[in-house]
């Protein structure tokens, strides 16, 4: 069967903290149009800027990331909430 797949393509960048994933994702997003979705468990919480390698304000302004700063630290968030 030689049918073109119409499903959206998904790229996963995985690796250790501060290994260059965000830099690569932003570079790719500058070349191609796609959403950036953070799945870092600490970055869902507002104010977790130290020790998490959170993208800086410039990167976030140029290339918005989904699921960053969506909860206050006293609000629970789990994998079950991610849909």
PDB file of C-alpha atoms in Angstrom:
ATOM      1  CA  UNK A   1       0.000   0.000   0.000  1.00  0.00           C
ATOM      2  CA  UNK A   2       1.488   3.323  -1.057  1.00  0.00           C
ATOM      3  CA  UNK A   3      -0.951   5.701   0.605  1.00  0.00           C
ATOM      4  CA  UNK A   4       0.407   8.975   1.997  1.00  0.00           C
ATOM      5  CA  UNK A   5       0.079   9.122   5.771  1.00  0.00           C
ATOM      6  CA  UNK A   6      -1.932  12.205   6.784  1.00  0.00           C
ATOM      7  CA  UNK A   7      -1.264  11.921  10.512  1.00  0.00           C
ATOM      8  CA  UNK A   8       0.852  14.720  12.004  1.00  0.00           C
ATOM      9  CA  UNK A   9       4.487  13.850  12.507  1.00  0.00           C
ATOM     10  CA  UNK A  10       5.845  13.994  16.041  1.00  0.00           C
ATOM     11  CA  UNK A  11       9.490  14.527  16.929  1.00  0.00           C
ATOM     12  CA  UNK A  12      10.688  13.616  20.422  1.00  0.00           C
ATOM     13  CA  UNK A  13      13.890  15.153  21.787  1.00  0.00           C
ATOM     14  CA  UNK A  14      15.023  13.367  24.912  1.00  0.00           C
ATOM     15  CA  UNK A  15      18.155  13.614  26.998  1.00  0.00           C
ATOM     16  CA  UNK A  16      19.643  14.795  30.275  1.00  0.00           C
ATOM     17  CA  UNK A  17      18.951  18.230  31.730  1.00  0.00           C
ATOM     18  CA  UNK A  18      20.966  21.001  30.043  1.00  0.00           C
ATOM     19  CA  UNK A  19      22.092  18.781  27.162  1.00  0.00           C
ATOM     20  CA  UNK A  20      20.918  21.142  24.399  1.00  0.00           C
ATOM     21  CA  UNK A  21      17.411  19.835  23.711  1.00  0.00           C
ATOM     22  CA  UNK A  22      15.760  23.258  23.926  1.00  0.00           C
ATOM     23  CA  UNK A  23      18.405  24.900  21.748  1.00  0.00           C
ATOM     24  CA  UNK A  24      17.911  22.225  19.077  1.00  0.00           C
ATOM     25  CA  UNK A  25      14.111  22.412  19.340  1.00  0.00           C
ATOM     26  CA  UNK A  26      14.178  26.208  18.921  1.00  0.00           C
ATOM     27  CA  UNK A  27      16.524  25.931  15.926  1.00  0.00           C
ATOM     28  CA  UNK A  28      14.225  23.375  14.302  1.00  0.00           C
ATOM     29  CA  UNK A  29      11.147  25.491  15.088  1.00  0.00           C
ATOM     30  CA  UNK A  30      12.799  28.471  13.388  1.00  0.00           C
ATOM     31  CA  UNK A  31      13.127  26.392  10.202  1.00  0.00           C
ATOM     32  CA  UNK A  32       9.797  24.547  10.356  1.00  0.00           C
ATOM     33  CA  UNK A  33       6.405  25.364  11.820  1.00  0.00           C
ATOM     34  CA  UNK A  34       5.460  23.191  14.776  1.00  0.00           C
ATOM     35  CA  UNK A  35       4.454  23.419  18.421  1.00  0.00           C
ATOM     36  CA  UNK A  36       6.995  22.858  21.174  1.00  0.00           C
ATOM     37  CA  UNK A  37       5.641  20.868  24.101  1.00  0.00           C
ATOM     38  CA  UNK A  38       7.664  20.538  27.287  1.00  0.00           C
ATOM     39  CA  UNK A  39       7.163  17.311  29.208  1.00  0.00           C
ATOM     40  CA  UNK A  40       9.563  18.217  32.007  1.00  0.00           C
ATOM     41  CA  UNK A  41       7.770  17.442  35.261  1.00  0.00           C
ATOM     42  CA  UNK A  42       9.281  20.449  37.070  1.00  0.00           C
ATOM     43  CA  UNK A  43       8.550  23.037  34.370  1.00  0.00           C
ATOM     44  CA  UNK A  44       4.781  22.743  34.671  1.00  0.00           C
ATOM     45  CA  UNK A  45       5.153  24.702  37.921  1.00  0.00           C
ATOM     46  CA  UNK A  46       5.537  28.489  37.978  1.00  0.00           C
ATOM     47  CA  UNK A  47       8.690  29.786  39.635  1.00  0.00           C
ATOM     48  CA  UNK A  48      10.774  26.662  39.014  1.00  0.00           C
ATOM     49  CA  UNK A  49      13.392  28.584  37.059  1.00  0.00           C
ATOM     50  CA  UNK A  50      16.498  27.529  38.984  1.00  0.00           C
ATOM     51  CA  UNK A  51      17.857  24.016  38.635  1.00  0.00           C
ATOM     52  CA  UNK A  52      15.524  23.042  35.798  1.00  0.00           C
ATOM     53  CA  UNK A  53      17.214  24.473  32.673  1.00  0.00           C
ATOM     54  CA  UNK A  54      13.943  26.263  31.872  1.00  0.00           C
ATOM     55  CA  UNK A  55      14.099  28.093  28.522  1.00  0.00           C
ATOM     56  CA  UNK A  56      14.934  31.756  29.009  1.00  0.00           C
ATOM     57  CA  UNK A  57      12.411  34.541  28.387  1.00  0.00           C
ATOM     58  CA  UNK A  58      13.809  35.272  24.914  1.00  0.00           C
ATOM     59  CA  UNK A  59      13.483  31.646  23.782  1.00  0.00           C
ATOM     60  CA  UNK A  60       9.968  31.437  25.221  1.00  0.00           C
ATOM     61  CA  UNK A  61       8.973  34.677  23.446  1.00  0.00           C
ATOM     62  CA  UNK A  62      10.377  33.528  20.089  1.00  0.00           C
ATOM     63  CA  UNK A  63       9.277  29.908  20.388  1.00  0.00           C
ATOM     64  CA  UNK A  64       6.409  29.447  22.857  1.00  0.00           C
ATOM     65  CA  UNK A  65       6.423  26.118  24.674  1.00  0.00           C
ATOM     66  CA  UNK A  66       3.261  24.413  25.850  1.00  0.00           C
ATOM     67  CA  UNK A  67       2.981  23.042  29.412  1.00  0.00           C
ATOM     68  CA  UNK A  68       5.470  25.456  31.001  1.00  0.00           C
ATOM     69  CA  UNK A  69       4.282  27.544  33.995  1.00  0.00           C
ATOM     70  CA  UNK A  70       0.751  26.136  33.959  1.00  0.00           C
ATOM     71  CA  UNK A  71       0.418  25.358  37.696  1.00  0.00           C
ATOM     72  CA  UNK A  72       1.384  26.959  40.984  1.00  0.00           C
ATOM     73  CA  UNK A  73       3.738  24.819  43.092  1.00  0.00           C
ATOM     74  CA  UNK A  74       0.956  24.000  45.566  1.00  0.00           C
ATOM     75  CA  UNK A  75      -1.305  22.620  42.804  1.00  0.00           C
ATOM     76  CA  UNK A  76      -0.900  18.930  41.985  1.00  0.00           C
ATOM     77  CA  UNK A  77      -0.210  17.827  38.429  1.00  0.00           C
ATOM     78  CA  UNK A  78       0.299  14.258  37.289  1.00  0.00           C
ATOM     79  CA  UNK A  79       0.661  12.207  34.137  1.00  0.00           C
ATOM     80  CA  UNK A  80      -3.066  11.495  34.403  1.00  0.00           C
ATOM     81  CA  UNK A  81      -3.738  15.248  33.989  1.00  0.00           C
ATOM     82  CA  UNK A  82      -1.784  15.328  30.719  1.00  0.00           C
ATOM     83  CA  UNK A  83      -4.215  14.801  27.844  1.00  0.00           C
TER      84      UNK A  83
END
